[in-house]
Amino acid sequence: KRCPLNKNNSSILGYGLATVWCYLKNQKELIGAHDSLIDAQAQSAICDDDKFFSFLDKPVDIVTLNSILEPKRKKRSQQEEELRRQLPVGWSAFCVTKDIPVAQMAYNSHSGGGHRGPSSKVSSILHSRCIVDLFLFFFTPDILQTIARETNRYGNEDWVMESKQFHTTDNSDSESSDDGGRKKRVLVQVKSSFKGEKRKRYVKRGSRDWVKVTPGYLLVFFGIILISGAMKVRKTNMLWGTKWQTGLPMVQNA
C-alpha cells in the first residue's frame, strides 16, 4: 500500500505494462507495444525503477485463519437461526396453505399485506387521462435534476486525457497488429491534479460553448424524440428544416 505505484498514492491509470511504463517515464505511449523485444525492455525498465525495485521481495501480509473462517461461521449461524425462527401469525408447522386467512399470509405485520394491484396514485392518474402527469410520475423532478447534474458533470466538468488503446477484431483474440488489430483513441478520466495534458470531454466548436443542461432542457429533448417517433421522420433535423415544409414551429422555437 505504500508503493508509489499504488493508485491511492499516485495518478496512475492502471497496471498494464504500457500504462506503468508511460507513468514512470513520463511518456504518452509505449511505441512498438506488443512487440516481444519492446515489451521485455519495458519490463526491465519498470523493475529497475526505484519506485518499484525497493518494494520487491517484501514479506506477505499475515492472513489469519480466523479472518478466513469468520464469513463461513456467520453464514452457518444465519442458517441455524432460520431454523429456530418463529412462524408468522396464522401459520403452524402442520397447517395447509389454503386454510390460512389471506390477511394473515404475511411476515411484515399481524394484519398481513394490502390488496395487490396498482397504487391509488397511479390509478388516479390513469383515470384522469393526463399523459403529462403519467410521464412525471415515472420521471420525477428529482430524477430529471439528477440526470441533468450528471450530464453536466460528464460533459463539462470531469477531466480526461486522450489515450490510444489496442483493439483487436471480433474474430481474433490476439493482440498482434498482424491479425487486424488497431489502436483506437479513447478518453480516460483523470484527477484534477493530473499534471499531464488533459481536457474536458466537450470540445468547443467555433463559438458554441457548452449549454448547461437543466430539467426543462431534458423535457424538451424527450418531447422532440416523441414527436419524431410519432411523425415517423427519417432524420430528426427534418423537424427544423424549411426546404420541404417538414419543420414544426414548436420544435424550431424550442
JSON list of N, CA and C in Angstrom, two decimals, residues 105-132:
[
{"chain": "A", "resi": 105, "resn": "MET", "atom": "N", "xyz": [-51.36, -14.02, 5.74]},
{"chain": "A", "resi": 105, "resn": "MET", "atom": "CA", "xyz": [-50.25, -14.63, 4.98]},
{"chain": "A", "resi": 105, "resn": "MET", "atom": "C", "xyz": [-49.20, -13.57, 4.67]},
{"chain": "A", "resi": 106, "resn": "ALA", "atom": "N", "xyz": [-48.55, -13.04, 5.69]},
{"chain": "A", "resi": 106, "resn": "ALA", "atom": "CA", "xyz": [-47.51, -12.03, 5.51]},
{"chain": "A", "resi": 106, "resn": "ALA", "atom": "C", "xyz": [-46.57, -12.08, 6.70]},
{"chain": "A", "resi": 107, "resn": "TYR", "atom": "N", "xyz": [-45.35, -11.62, 6.47]},
{"chain": "A", "resi": 107, "resn": "TYR", "atom": "CA", "xyz": [-44.33, -11.60, 7.51]},
{"chain": "A", "resi": 107, "resn": "TYR", "atom": "C", "xyz": [-44.23, -10.23, 8.18]},
{"chain": "A", "resi": 108, "resn": "ASN", "atom": "N", "xyz": [-44.68, -9.18, 7.49]},
{"chain": "A", "resi": 108, "resn": "ASN", "atom": "CA", "xyz": [-44.39, -7.83, 7.95]},
{"chain": "A", "resi": 108, "resn": "ASN", "atom": "C", "xyz": [-45.19, -7.43, 9.18]},
{"chain": "A", "resi": 109, "resn": "SER", "atom": "N", "xyz": [-46.43, -7.86, 9.29]},
{"chain": "A", "resi": 109, "resn": "SER", "atom": "CA", "xyz": [-47.24, -7.45, 10.43]},
{"chain": "A", "resi": 109, "resn": "SER", "atom": "C", "xyz": [-48.29, -8.51, 10.71]},
{"chain": "A", "resi": 110, "resn": "HIS", "atom": "N", "xyz": [-49.04, -8.31, 11.80]},
{"chain": "A", "resi": 110, "resn": "HIS", "atom": "CA", "xyz": [-50.06, -9.28, 12.18]},
{"chain": "A", "resi": 110, "resn": "HIS", "atom": "C", "xyz": [-51.28, -9.23, 11.28]},
{"chain": "A", "resi": 111, "resn": "SER", "atom": "N", "xyz": [-51.46, -8.10, 10.57]},
{"chain": "A", "resi": 111, "resn": "SER", "atom": "CA", "xyz": [-52.67, -7.96, 9.76]},
{"chain": "A", "resi": 111, "resn": "SER", "atom": "C", "xyz": [-52.46, -8.36, 8.30]},
{"chain": "A", "resi": 112, "resn": "GLY", "atom": "N", "xyz": [-51.23, -8.68, 7.93]},
{"chain": "A", "resi": 112, "resn": "GLY", "atom": "CA", "xyz": [-50.98, -9.10, 6.55]},
{"chain": "A", "resi": 112, "resn": "GLY", "atom": "C", "xyz": [-50.79, -7.94, 5.61]},
{"chain": "A", "resi": 113, "resn": "GLY", "atom": "N", "xyz": [-50.59, -8.25, 4.31]},
{"chain": "A", "resi": 113, "resn": "GLY", "atom": "CA", "xyz": [-50.34, -7.23, 3.30]},
{"chain": "A", "resi": 113, "resn": "GLY", "atom": "C", "xyz": [-51.63, -6.65, 2.75]},
{"chain": "A", "resi": 114, "resn": "GLY", "atom": "N", "xyz": [-51.48, -5.59, 1.95]},
{"chain": "A", "resi": 114, "resn": "GLY", "atom": "CA", "xyz": [-52.63, -4.93, 1.36]},
{"chain": "A", "resi": 114, "resn": "GLY", "atom": "C", "xyz": [-53.07, -5.59, 0.07]},
{"chain": "A", "resi": 115, "resn": "HIS", "atom": "N", "xyz": [-54.06, -4.98, -0.56]},
{"chain": "A", "resi": 115, "resn": "HIS", "atom": "CA", "xyz": [-54.59, -5.51, -1.81]},
{"chain": "A", "resi": 115, "resn": "HIS", "atom": "C", "xyz": [-53.56, -5.35, -2.92]},
{"chain": "A", "resi": 116, "resn": "ARG", "atom": "N", "xyz": [-53.35, -6.39, -3.68]},
{"chain": "A", "resi": 116, "resn": "ARG", "atom": "CA", "xyz": [-52.37, -6.34, -4.77]},
{"chain": "A", "resi": 116, "resn": "ARG", "atom": "C", "xyz": [-52.95, -5.60, -5.97]},
{"chain": "A", "resi": 117, "resn": "GLY", "atom": "N", "xyz": [-52.09, -4.82, -6.63]},
{"chain": "A", "resi": 117, "resn": "GLY", "atom": "CA", "xyz": [-52.53, -4.07, -7.80]},
{"chain": "A", "resi": 117, "resn": "GLY", "atom": "C", "xyz": [-51.90, -2.70, -7.84]},
{"chain": "A", "resi": 118, "resn": "PRO", "atom": "N", "xyz": [-52.25, -1.86, -8.83]},
{"chain": "A", "resi": 118, "resn": "PRO", "atom": "CA", "xyz": [-51.67, -0.52, -8.93]},
{"chain": "A", "resi": 118, "resn": "PRO", "atom": "C", "xyz": [-51.99, 0.31, -7.70]},
{"chain": "A", "resi": 119, "resn": "SER", "atom": "N", "xyz": [-51.08, 1.21, -7.35]},
{"chain": "A", "resi": 119, "resn": "SER", "atom": "CA", "xyz": [-51.32, 2.09, -6.21]},
{"chain": "A", "resi": 119, "resn": "SER", "atom": "C", "xyz": [-52.45, 3.06, -6.55]},
{"chain": "A", "resi": 120, "resn": "SER", "atom": "N", "xyz": [-52.99, 3.67, -5.50]},
{"chain": "A", "resi": 120, "resn": "SER", "atom": "CA", "xyz": [-54.10, 4.61, -5.71]},
{"chain": "A", "resi": 120, "resn": "SER", "atom": "C", "xyz": [-53.65, 5.82, -6.52]},
{"chain": "A", "resi": 121, "resn": "LYS", "atom": "N", "xyz": [-52.39, 6.22, -6.38]},
{"chain": "A", "resi": 121, "resn": "LYS", "atom": "CA", "xyz": [-51.91, 7.38, -7.13]},
{"chain": "A", "resi": 121, "resn": "LYS", "atom": "C", "xyz": [-51.85, 7.09, -8.61]},
{"chain": "A", "resi": 122, "resn": "VAL", "atom": "N", "xyz": [-51.33, 5.91, -8.97]},
{"chain": "A", "resi": 122, "resn": "VAL", "atom": "CA", "xyz": [-51.28, 5.55, -10.38]},
{"chain": "A", "resi": 122, "resn": "VAL", "atom": "C", "xyz": [-52.68, 5.42, -10.95]},
{"chain": "A", "resi": 123, "resn": "SER", "atom": "N", "xyz": [-53.58, 4.83, -10.18]},
{"chain": "A", "resi": 123, "resn": "SER", "atom": "CA", "xyz": [-54.96, 4.66, -10.65]},
{"chain": "A", "resi": 123, "resn": "SER", "atom": "C", "xyz": [-55.62, 6.01, -10.91]},
{"chain": "A", "resi": 124, "resn": "SER", "atom": "N", "xyz": [-55.39, 6.97, -10.01]},
{"chain": "A", "resi": 124, "resn": "SER", "atom": "CA", "xyz": [-55.98, 8.30, -10.20]},
{"chain": "A", "resi": 124, "resn": "SER", "atom": "C", "xyz": [-55.42, 9.00, -11.43]},
{"chain": "A", "resi": 125, "resn": "ILE", "atom": "N", "xyz": [-54.12, 8.80, -11.70]},
{"chain": "A", "resi": 125, "resn": "ILE", "atom": "CA", "xyz": [-53.51, 9.41, -12.88]},
{"chain": "A", "resi": 125, "resn": "ILE", "atom": "C", "xyz": [-54.07, 8.79, -14.15]},
{"chain": "A", "resi": 126, "resn": "LEU", "atom": "N", "xyz": [-54.25, 7.47, -14.14]},
{"chain": "A", "resi": 126, "resn": "LEU", "atom": "CA", "xyz": [-54.80, 6.79, -15.31]},
{"chain": "A", "resi": 126, "resn": "LEU", "atom": "C", "xyz": [-56.23, 7.23, -15.58]},
{"chain": "A", "resi": 127, "resn": "HIS", "atom": "N", "xyz": [-57.01, 7.39, -14.53]},
{"chain": "A", "resi": 127, "resn": "HIS", "atom": "CA", "xyz": [-58.41, 7.81, -14.71]},
{"chain": "A", "resi": 127, "resn": "HIS", "atom": "C", "xyz": [-58.49, 9.25, -15.19]},
{"chain": "A", "resi": 128, "resn": "SER", "atom": "N", "xyz": [-57.52, 10.08, -14.83]},
{"chain": "A", "resi": 128, "resn": "SER", "atom": "CA", "xyz": [-57.53, 11.48, -15.28]},
{"chain": "A", "resi": 128, "resn": "SER", "atom": "C", "xyz": [-57.14, 11.61, -16.74]},
{"chain": "A", "resi": 129, "resn": "ARG", "atom": "N", "xyz": [-56.52, 10.57, -17.31]},
{"chain": "A", "resi": 129, "resn": "ARG", "atom": "CA", "xyz": [-56.11, 10.54, -18.73]},
{"chain": "A", "resi": 129, "resn": "ARG", "atom": "C", "xyz": [-55.19, 11.71, -19.07]},
{"chain": "A", "resi": 130, "resn": "CYS", "atom": "N", "xyz": [-54.32, 12.09, -18.14]},
{"chain": "A", "resi": 130, "resn": "CYS", "atom": "CA", "xyz": [-53.35, 13.17, -18.38]},
{"chain": "A", "resi": 130, "resn": "CYS", "atom": "C", "xyz": [-51.98, 12.54, -18.64]},
{"chain": "A", "resi": 131, "resn": "ILE", "atom": "N", "xyz": [-51.51, 12.62, -19.88]},
{"chain": "A", "resi": 131, "resn": "ILE", "atom": "CA", "xyz": [-50.25, 11.97, -20.25]},
{"chain": "A", "resi": 131, "resn": "ILE", "atom": "C", "xyz": [-49.07, 12.65, -19.57]},
{"chain": "A", "resi": 132, "resn": "VAL", "atom": "N", "xyz": [-49.19, 13.95, -19.28]},
{"chain": "A", "resi": 132, "resn": "VAL", "atom": "CA", "xyz": [-48.10, 14.67, -18.62]},
{"chain": "A", "resi": 132, "resn": "VAL", "atom": "C", "xyz": [-47.91, 14.16, -17.19]}
]
